């Protein structure tokens, strides 16, 4: 009789819970045991969806958030909980949904939570040793779903007094700050900090610094887009020796824009003047929305096409085209944009572009736009790292040190198209997969819940297909 096989899921956030769901529901057999690893604080929701300020909103409509194959699962859960389904609910509410979803999976007799951070994964015989600070366990298969990495530290200020390296959870890290407050960055993290500080902490004046001055775009009107030219089938028509020319993808995308009468000048609409840019998006919600929803529809195609680009074409794409796509991929709710405009007009938000450097001498002197601005507190809102070699977590440092994983050119670690880890020491490893922040080298723009859910299904199906002992 076959022994019970053991599976480890490393990470209890969105990717980990989604993988666990697919593993549990894929096979009717009972010849496996699954452990899912994470801290008690993060298990079941991950860092982005932990309990926090109610002013931290999901930046996509709730119907794009589901961990099951039912697209309305989150909406139904909100209704059952007595919550009115609003277009952009608080992120912590979605975290409660994920935690409930996980708790249902933990009722399965072969699934156990392990409340600990994994510090290393080692190759052992035909399987893997998963180590924490206190123990190690042997597994036949491992799924890495560690979530986002540590935050960037572009000005080497980590550890300085009154420098807030990672602002989450904001209701703890940004509580009762004293003095003049500065924020570095203008992405969605900065929007979270601004809204919390003004709504919850009563801040009357904030200084926001960035290199470009470009805030995220504003979500436009929803529209239905059906792709005609920019499809995986059309992209692969130029597939030759495993590669597709970048120009072929660009030509198809431009034809798609033309088909839907979307002016390419929308990609150049950002001026660096936050008030002007947000106002434009609000006033042109129909045009902007059409572009945004086309990008959403094209996301899986871009991901697949990215697989087939050469190294030099990927570099060109990331430097020249990715910033244009990214500006329109994760827009803020229109209500947030309206608030920011009013705060700029009232003088509560002071925006500084062309940021160059920060001097620290007990306080912070920020050089931006030819000016020097002093602040007592500086909040880092530049977002997470994408290069694994810059992350300080024991797990990534140890796996890199032992040549279990290798850093990828465009973020995360090297994996194949089925998300199996490619080790510089052991080659492509069966029964060892990565998804989420570690697979961004092949999963271009894959951070949305629905896309991660789809990829977890594909990944688990590939795993079972390869394993005779798990076949139905």
Coordinates of C-alpha atoms in Angstrom, one line a residue:
X1 CA 0.0 0.0 0.0
X2 CA 1.3 3.4 -0.9
X3 CA 2.4 5.6 2.0
X4 CA 0.7 8.8 2.7
X5 CA 2.4 11.6 0.8
X6 CA 3.2 14.9 2.4
X7 CA 2.8 18.4 0.8
X8 CA 4.0 21.7 2.2
X9 CA 2.4 25.1 1.2
X10 CA 4.8 27.8 2.3
X11 CA 2.7 31.0 2.7
X12 CA -0.9 31.4 4.0
X13 CA -1.8 34.5 1.9
X14 CA -3.9 34.6 -1.3
X15 CA -1.6 32.4 -3.4
X16 CA -1.1 29.9 -0.6
X17 CA -4.8 29.6 0.2
X18 CA -5.7 29.3 -3.5
X19 CA -3.1 26.5 -4.0
X20 CA -4.4 24.7 -0.9
X21 CA -8.0 24.9 -2.2
X22 CA -6.9 23.4 -5.5
X23 CA -4.9 20.6 -3.8
X24 CA -7.7 19.7 -1.4
X25 CA -10.5 19.7 -4.1
X26 CA -8.6 18.2 -7.0
X27 CA -8.3 14.6 -5.9
X28 CA -10.9 12.4 -4.1
X29 CA -8.1 10.2 -2.6
X30 CA -6.8 10.4 1.0
X31 CA -3.2 9.4 0.4
X32 CA -1.8 12.8 1.2
X33 CA -1.3 15.3 4.1
X34 CA -0.9 19.0 3.6
X35 CA 0.7 21.5 5.9
X36 CA 0.3 25.2 5.3
X37 CA 2.9 27.5 6.9
X38 CA 2.6 31.1 8.0
X39 CA 2.6 33.3 11.1
X40 CA -0.6 33.6 13.1
X41 CA -0.9 37.2 12.1
X42 CA -0.7 36.5 8.4
X43 CA -2.3 33.1 8.1
X44 CA -5.4 33.3 6.0
X45 CA -5.0 36.8 4.5
X46 CA -1.4 37.8 4.0
X47 CA 0.1 41.2 4.7
X48 CA -2.0 43.3 2.3
X49 CA -5.3 42.1 3.8
X50 CA -4.5 42.0 7.5
X51 CA -6.8 43.9 10.0
X52 CA -6.1 47.5 9.4
X53 CA -7.7 50.9 8.7
X54 CA -11.1 50.8 7.1
X55 CA -9.8 53.5 4.7
X56 CA -7.5 51.1 3.0
X57 CA -9.7 50.0 0.0
X58 CA -9.5 47.3 -2.5
X59 CA -8.6 49.1 -5.8
X60 CA -10.5 46.7 -8.0
X61 CA -14.3 46.1 -8.0
X62 CA -15.3 43.3 -5.6
X63 CA -16.6 41.1 -8.5
X64 CA -12.9 40.7 -9.5
X65 CA -12.1 39.1 -6.1
X66 CA -13.0 35.4 -5.5
X67 CA -11.1 32.4 -4.3
X68 CA -13.5 29.9 -5.8
X69 CA -14.6 29.4 -9.4
X70 CA -17.8 31.3 -8.6
X71 CA -17.0 34.9 -9.4
X72 CA -19.6 36.1 -7.0
X73 CA -18.3 34.1 -4.0
X74 CA -16.9 37.2 -2.2
X75 CA -20.2 39.2 -2.9
X76 CA -22.2 36.3 -1.5
X77 CA -20.0 36.1 1.6
X78 CA -20.4 39.9 2.2
X79 CA -24.2 39.5 2.0
X80 CA -24.2 36.6 4.4
X81 CA -22.2 38.6 6.8
X82 CA -24.7 41.5 6.6
X83 CA -22.2 43.8 4.7
X84 CA -23.5 45.9 1.9
X85 CA -21.5 45.0 -1.2
X86 CA -19.8 48.3 -2.1
X87 CA -17.7 48.6 -5.3
X88 CA -14.4 49.1 -3.4
X89 CA -14.7 47.5 0.1
X90 CA -12.0 47.7 2.8
X91 CA -9.1 45.4 2.3
X92 CA -9.4 44.0 5.8
X93 CA -12.9 42.8 4.9
X94 CA -11.5 40.8 2.1
X95 CA -9.0 39.4 4.5
X96 CA -11.9 38.2 6.7
X97 CA -13.3 36.4 3.7
X98 CA -10.0 34.7 2.9
X99 CA -9.6 33.7 6.5
X100 CA -13.1 32.1 6.5
X101 CA -12.3 30.4 3.2
X102 CA -9.1 28.9 4.8
X103 CA -10.9 27.8 7.9
X104 CA -13.3 25.7 5.8
X105 CA -10.3 24.1 4.1
X106 CA -8.7 23.4 7.5
X107 CA -11.7 21.3 8.4
X108 CA -10.4 18.7 6.0
X109 CA -8.8 15.9 8.1
X110 CA -5.6 15.9 6.1
X111 CA -4.8 19.6 6.3
X112 CA -3.0 21.2 9.2
X113 CA -1.8 24.8 9.7
X114 CA 1.8 25.3 11.0
X115 CA 2.1 28.7 12.6
X116 CA 5.8 29.4 11.9
X117 CA 7.9 31.1 9.2
X118 CA 9.9 28.8 7.0
X119 CA 13.6 29.7 7.1
X120 CA 14.9 27.2 4.6
X121 CA 14.1 24.4 2.1
X122 CA 16.7 21.8 1.5
X123 CA 16.8 18.9 -1.0
X124 CA 16.6 15.5 0.9
X125 CA 16.7 12.2 -1.1
X126 CA 13.6 12.3 -3.3
X127 CA 11.9 15.1 -1.4
X128 CA 12.4 18.3 0.6
X129 CA 13.2 19.3 4.2
X130 CA 11.2 22.4 5.2
X131 CA 12.9 24.1 8.2
X132 CA 11.6 26.6 10.7
X133 CA 13.4 28.1 13.6
X134 CA 12.3 25.2 15.8
X135 CA 11.9 22.1 13.6
X136 CA 12.2 20.5 10.2
X137 CA 9.8 18.2 8.4
X138 CA 10.1 16.1 5.3
X139 CA 7.8 16.5 2.3
X140 CA 7.3 14.9 -1.1
X141 CA 6.3 18.3 -2.6
X142 CA 6.6 22.0 -1.8
X143 CA 4.6 25.0 -3.1
X144 CA 6.3 28.4 -2.4
X145 CA 3.7 31.1 -2.1
X146 CA 5.5 33.6 0.2
X147 CA 3.8 36.7 -1.0
X148 CA 5.4 40.1 -1.5
X149 CA 9.0 40.7 -0.4
X150 CA 10.3 43.3 2.0
X151 CA 10.0 47.0 1.1
X152 CA 12.4 49.0 -1.0
X153 CA 14.9 51.2 0.8
X154 CA 16.0 53.5 -2.0
X155 CA 17.7 56.1 0.2
X156 CA 19.3 53.6 2.7
X157 CA 17.3 54.9 5.7
X158 CA 16.1 51.7 7.2
X159 CA 16.7 51.7 11.0
X160 CA 16.9 55.5 11.3
X161 CA 14.8 57.0 14.1
X162 CA 11.3 58.2 12.9
X163 CA 11.8 56.6 9.5
X164 CA 8.9 54.2 8.8
X165 CA 10.3 51.6 6.5
X166 CA 7.1 49.5 6.0
X167 CA 3.9 51.5 6.8
X168 CA 1.6 48.5 7.3
X169 CA -0.5 48.0 9.3
X170 CA -1.1 51.8 9.1
X171 CA -3.3 51.9 12.2
X172 CA -0.3 50.8 14.2
X173 CA 2.7 52.3 12.3
X174 CA 1.2 55.7 11.5
X175 CA -0.6 56.3 14.8
X176 CA 0.0 59.5 16.7
X177 CA 2.9 60.7 14.6
X178 CA 4.3 64.0 15.8
X179 CA 5.8 66.9 13.8
X180 CA 6.1 67.5 10.1
X181 CA 5.3 64.3 8.1
X182 CA 6.7 63.4 4.7
X183 CA 5.8 60.5 2.4
X184 CA 8.2 59.1 -0.2
X185 CA 6.4 57.6 -3.2
X186 CA 3.1 58.3 -5.0
X187 CA 1.8 54.7 -5.7
X188 CA -1.1 52.9 -4.1
X189 CA 0.8 52.6 -0.8
X190 CA 1.1 56.4 -0.6
X191 CA -2.6 56.7 -1.3
X192 CA -3.2 54.4 1.7
X193 CA -1.0 56.4 4.0
X194 CA -2.5 59.8 2.9
X195 CA -6.1 58.7 3.4
X196 CA -5.4 57.1 6.8
X197 CA -3.4 60.0 8.1
X198 CA -6.0 62.6 7.1
X199 CA -9.1 60.5 8.0
X200 CA -8.0 58.7 11.1
X201 CA -5.1 60.8 12.5
X202 CA -6.3 64.3 11.7
X203 CA -3.2 65.3 9.7
X204 CA -3.6 68.8 8.3
X205 CA -0.5 69.0 6.2
X206 CA 1.5 66.2 4.4
X207 CA 4.5 66.5 2.2
X208 CA 4.6 63.9 -0.6
X209 CA 7.9 63.3 -2.6
X210 CA 8.5 61.3 -5.7
X211 CA 10.8 61.2 -8.8
X212 CA 8.0 61.4 -11.4
X213 CA 5.1 63.0 -9.5
X214 CA 2.7 60.5 -11.2
X215 CA -0.1 59.1 -9.0
X216 CA -1.9 56.0 -10.1
X217 CA -4.6 56.6 -12.6
X218 CA -8.3 56.8 -11.7
X219 CA -10.6 53.9 -12.4
X220 CA -12.8 54.8 -15.3
X221 CA -16.2 53.5 -16.4
X222 CA -16.6 49.8 -16.6
X223 CA -16.9 48.4 -20.1
X224 CA -16.9 45.0 -21.8
X225 CA -14.0 44.3 -24.1
X226 CA -13.6 41.3 -26.4
X227 CA -10.2 40.9 -27.8
X228 CA -10.0 40.4 -31.6
X229 CA -6.3 40.8 -32.5
X230 CA -4.3 40.6 -29.3
X231 CA -4.8 36.9 -28.6
X232 CA -2.5 34.1 -27.6
X233 CA -3.2 32.4 -30.9
X234 CA -2.2 35.4 -32.9
X235 CA 0.9 36.0 -30.8
X236 CA 2.1 32.4 -31.3
X237 CA 1.7 32.6 -35.1
X238 CA 5.1 34.2 -35.1
X239 CA 6.6 31.7 -32.7
X240 CA 10.0 30.5 -34.0
X241 CA 12.4 28.4 -32.0
X242 CA 10.5 29.2 -28.9
X243 CA 10.5 32.9 -29.2
X244 CA 8.2 35.7 -30.5
X245 CA 9.5 39.1 -31.6
X246 CA 8.4 41.9 -29.2
X247 CA 7.4 44.1 -32.2
X248 CA 4.9 41.5 -33.3
X249 CA 3.2 41.7 -29.9
X250 CA 3.3 45.6 -30.0
X251 CA 1.7 45.6 -33.5
X252 CA -1.1 43.3 -32.4
X253 CA -1.8 45.4 -29.3
X254 CA -1.9 48.6 -31.4
X255 CA -4.4 46.9 -33.8
X256 CA -6.5 46.0 -30.7
X257 CA -6.4 49.6 -29.5
X258 CA -7.5 50.8 -32.9
X259 CA -10.3 48.2 -33.1
X260 CA -11.8 49.7 -29.9
X261 CA -11.1 53.3 -30.9
X262 CA -8.7 53.9 -28.1
X263 CA -6.3 56.8 -28.7
X264 CA -2.7 55.8 -28.0
X265 CA -2.2 59.4 -26.7
X266 CA -3.9 58.2 -23.4
X267 CA -0.6 56.4 -22.6
X268 CA 1.1 59.8 -22.5
X269 CA -1.5 61.7 -20.6
X270 CA 0.4 61.8 -17.3
X271 CA 2.1 65.2 -16.8
X272 CA 3.5 64.9 -13.3
X273 CA 0.9 67.5 -12.0
X274 CA -1.2 65.3 -9.7
X275 CA -4.2 67.7 -9.6
X276 CA -4.2 68.0 -13.4
X277 CA -3.8 64.2 -14.0
X278 CA -6.5 63.1 -11.6
X279 CA -8.9 65.7 -12.9
X280 CA -8.3 64.6 -16.5
X281 CA -9.1 60.9 -15.6
X282 CA -12.3 61.9 -13.8
X283 CA -13.4 64.1 -16.7
X284 CA -12.6 61.4 -19.3
X285 CA -13.9 58.3 -17.4
X286 CA -15.3 56.7 -20.5
X287 CA -12.1 56.9 -22.5
X288 CA -9.8 56.0 -19.6
X289 CA -12.1 53.1 -18.6
X290 CA -12.0 51.6 -22.0
X291 CA -8.2 51.6 -22.0
X292 CA -8.1 50.1 -18.5
X293 CA -10.5 47.3 -19.1
X294 CA -8.8 46.4 -22.4
X295 CA -5.6 46.1 -20.4
X296 CA -7.4 43.9 -17.8
X297 CA -8.7 41.7 -20.6
X298 CA -5.3 41.5 -22.2
X299 CA -3.4 40.7 -19.0
X300 CA -3.4 36.9 -19.4
X301 CA -2.3 37.3 -23.1
X302 CA 0.5 39.6 -22.0
X303 CA 1.6 37.1 -19.5
X304 CA 1.7 34.3 -22.0
X305 CA 3.4 36.5 -24.6
X306 CA 6.0 37.5 -22.1
X307 CA 7.1 33.9 -21.8
X308 CA 8.2 33.9 -25.5
X309 CA 10.2 37.1 -25.5
X310 CA 14.0 37.0 -25.8
X311 CA 16.1 38.4 -22.9
X312 CA 16.8 41.6 -24.8
X313 CA 13.1 42.0 -25.8
X314 CA 12.0 41.5 -22.2
X315 CA 14.4 44.2 -21.1
X316 CA 13.0 46.6 -23.7
X317 CA 9.5 45.7 -22.8
X318 CA 10.0 46.3 -19.1
X319 CA 11.9 49.6 -19.6
X320 CA 9.7 51.1 -22.3
X321 CA 6.2 49.6 -22.2
X322 CA 5.7 48.2 -18.7
X323 CA 5.5 51.6 -17.1
X324 CA 2.7 52.6 -19.5
X325 CA 0.8 49.4 -18.8
X326 CA 1.3 49.6 -15.1
X327 CA 0.0 53.1 -14.8
X328 CA -3.4 51.9 -16.1
X329 CA -3.4 48.4 -14.5
X330 CA -4.2 49.2 -10.9
X331 CA -6.1 52.5 -10.8
X332 CA -7.5 54.1 -7.6
X333 CA -11.2 54.4 -6.9
X334 CA -12.7 57.7 -8.2
X335 CA -13.7 58.6 -4.7
X336 CA -10.1 58.5 -3.6
X337 CA -9.1 60.7 -6.5
X338 CA -11.8 63.3 -5.6
X339 CA -10.5 63.5 -2.0
X340 CA -6.9 63.9 -3.1
X341 CA -7.8 66.8 -5.5
X342 CA -9.7 68.6 -2.7
X343 CA -6.8 68.1 -0.3
X344 CA -4.3 69.5 -2.8
X345 CA -6.6 72.5 -3.4
X346 CA -6.9 73.0 0.4
X347 CA -3.2 73.0 0.8
X348 CA -3.2 69.8 3.0
X349 CA -1.2 67.9 0.4
X350 CA 2.0 69.4 -0.9
X351 CA 3.5 67.5 -3.8
X352 CA 7.2 67.6 -4.7
X353 CA 8.5 66.0 -7.9
X354 CA 12.0 65.3 -9.1
X355 CA 13.1 63.8 -5.8
X356 CA 16.9 63.4 -5.7
X357 CA 18.1 62.4 -2.2
X358 CA 17.5 62.5 1.6
X359 CA 19.9 63.7 4.3
X360 CA 19.5 62.5 7.8
X361 CA 20.7 64.3 10.9
X362 CA 18.0 63.3 13.4
X363 CA 15.5 64.8 11.0
X364 CA 15.1 64.5 7.3
X365 CA 16.1 66.9 4.6
X366 CA 14.6 65.9 1.2
X367 CA 16.0 67.4 -2.0
X368 CA 13.3 67.6 -4.6
X369 CA 12.6 69.9 -7.6
X370 CA 15.5 72.2 -6.6
X371 CA 14.1 72.6 -3.1
X372 CA 15.2 71.3 0.3
X373 CA 12.3 70.3 2.5
X374 CA 12.7 69.3 6.1
X375 CA 10.5 66.8 7.8
X376 CA 10.4 65.2 11.3
X377 CA 9.0 61.9 10.1
X378 CA 9.5 60.1 6.8
X379 CA 7.2 57.3 5.6
X380 CA 8.5 54.9 2.9
X381 CA 5.7 54.2 0.4
X382 CA 7.9 53.1 -2.5
X383 CA 6.5 49.5 -2.5
X384 CA 8.1 46.1 -2.2
X385 CA 11.3 44.8 -3.7
X386 CA 11.3 42.6 -6.8
X387 CA 14.9 41.3 -6.7
X388 CA 15.2 38.4 -4.3
X389 CA 18.9 39.0 -3.6
X390 CA 17.9 42.3 -1.9
X391 CA 15.4 40.7 0.4
X392 CA 16.5 40.0 4.0
X393 CA 14.2 37.1 4.8
X394 CA 16.0 34.0 6.0
X395 CA 14.1 31.7 3.6
X396 CA 15.2 33.5 0.4
X397 CA 18.7 34.2 1.7
X398 CA 19.3 30.6 2.6
X399 CA 17.9 29.2 -0.6
X400 CA 20.0 31.5 -2.7
X401 CA 23.1 30.7 -0.6
X402 CA 22.6 27.0 -1.0
X403 CA 21.9 27.3 -4.8
X404 CA 18.4 25.9 -4.3
X405 CA 16.9 28.9 -6.2
X406 CA 18.4 31.6 -8.5
X407 CA 17.4 35.2 -9.0
X408 CA 15.6 35.9 -12.2
X409 CA 16.4 38.9 -14.5
X410 CA 13.0 40.5 -14.2
X411 CA 12.1 39.7 -10.6
X412 CA 11.5 36.7 -8.4
X413 CA 13.3 33.4 -9.0
X414 CA 13.8 31.3 -12.1
X415 CA 10.9 28.9 -12.8
X416 CA 9.7 27.2 -15.9
X417 CA 6.4 27.9 -17.6
X418 CA 4.6 25.4 -15.3
X419 CA 6.2 27.3 -12.3
X420 CA 8.5 24.5 -11.3
X421 CA 11.6 25.9 -9.6
X422 CA 14.8 25.7 -11.7
X423 CA 17.7 25.3 -9.3
X424 CA 21.3 26.2 -10.4
X425 CA 22.4 23.1 -8.5
X426 CA 19.7 20.5 -9.2
X427 CA 18.1 21.7 -12.4
X428 CA 14.3 21.7 -12.9
X429 CA 12.8 20.2 -9.8
X430 CA 9.7 18.1 -9.8
X431 CA 7.2 18.6 -7.0
X432 CA 8.7 22.1 -6.2
X433 CA 6.6 25.0 -7.4
X434 CA 6.5 28.8 -6.9
X435 CA 3.6 31.2 -7.4
X436 CA 3.1 34.9 -6.7
X437 CA 6.0 37.3 -6.0
X438 CA 8.5 34.6 -6.7
X439 CA 7.1 33.7 -10.2
X440 CA 6.9 37.3 -11.6
X441 CA 9.6 36.5 -14.1
X442 CA 7.0 34.4 -16.0
X443 CA 3.8 35.7 -14.5
X444 CA 3.7 39.3 -15.8
X445 CA 1.2 41.4 -13.9
X446 CA -0.2 38.4 -12.0
X447 CA -0.9 40.0 -8.6
X448 CA -4.7 40.2 -9.0
X449 CA -6.7 37.6 -7.0
X450 CA -8.6 36.1 -9.9
X451 CA -5.4 35.7 -12.0
X452 CA -3.6 34.1 -9.0
X453 CA -6.6 31.8 -8.6
X454 CA -6.5 30.7 -12.2
X455 CA -2.7 30.1 -12.1
X456 CA -3.0 28.1 -8.9
X457 CA -5.5 25.8 -10.7
X458 CA -3.1 25.4 -13.7
X459 CA -0.2 24.8 -11.4
X460 CA -1.9 22.1 -9.3
X461 CA -3.3 20.4 -12.4
X462 CA 0.2 20.2 -13.7
X463 CA 1.5 18.8 -10.4
X464 CA -1.1 16.0 -10.3
X465 CA -0.7 15.2 -14.0
X466 CA 3.0 14.6 -13.4
X467 CA 2.6 12.5 -10.3
X468 CA 1.3 8.9 -10.8
X469 CA 0.6 8.6 -7.2
X470 CA -1.8 11.5 -7.3
X471 CA -3.6 10.7 -10.5
X472 CA -7.4 10.4 -10.3

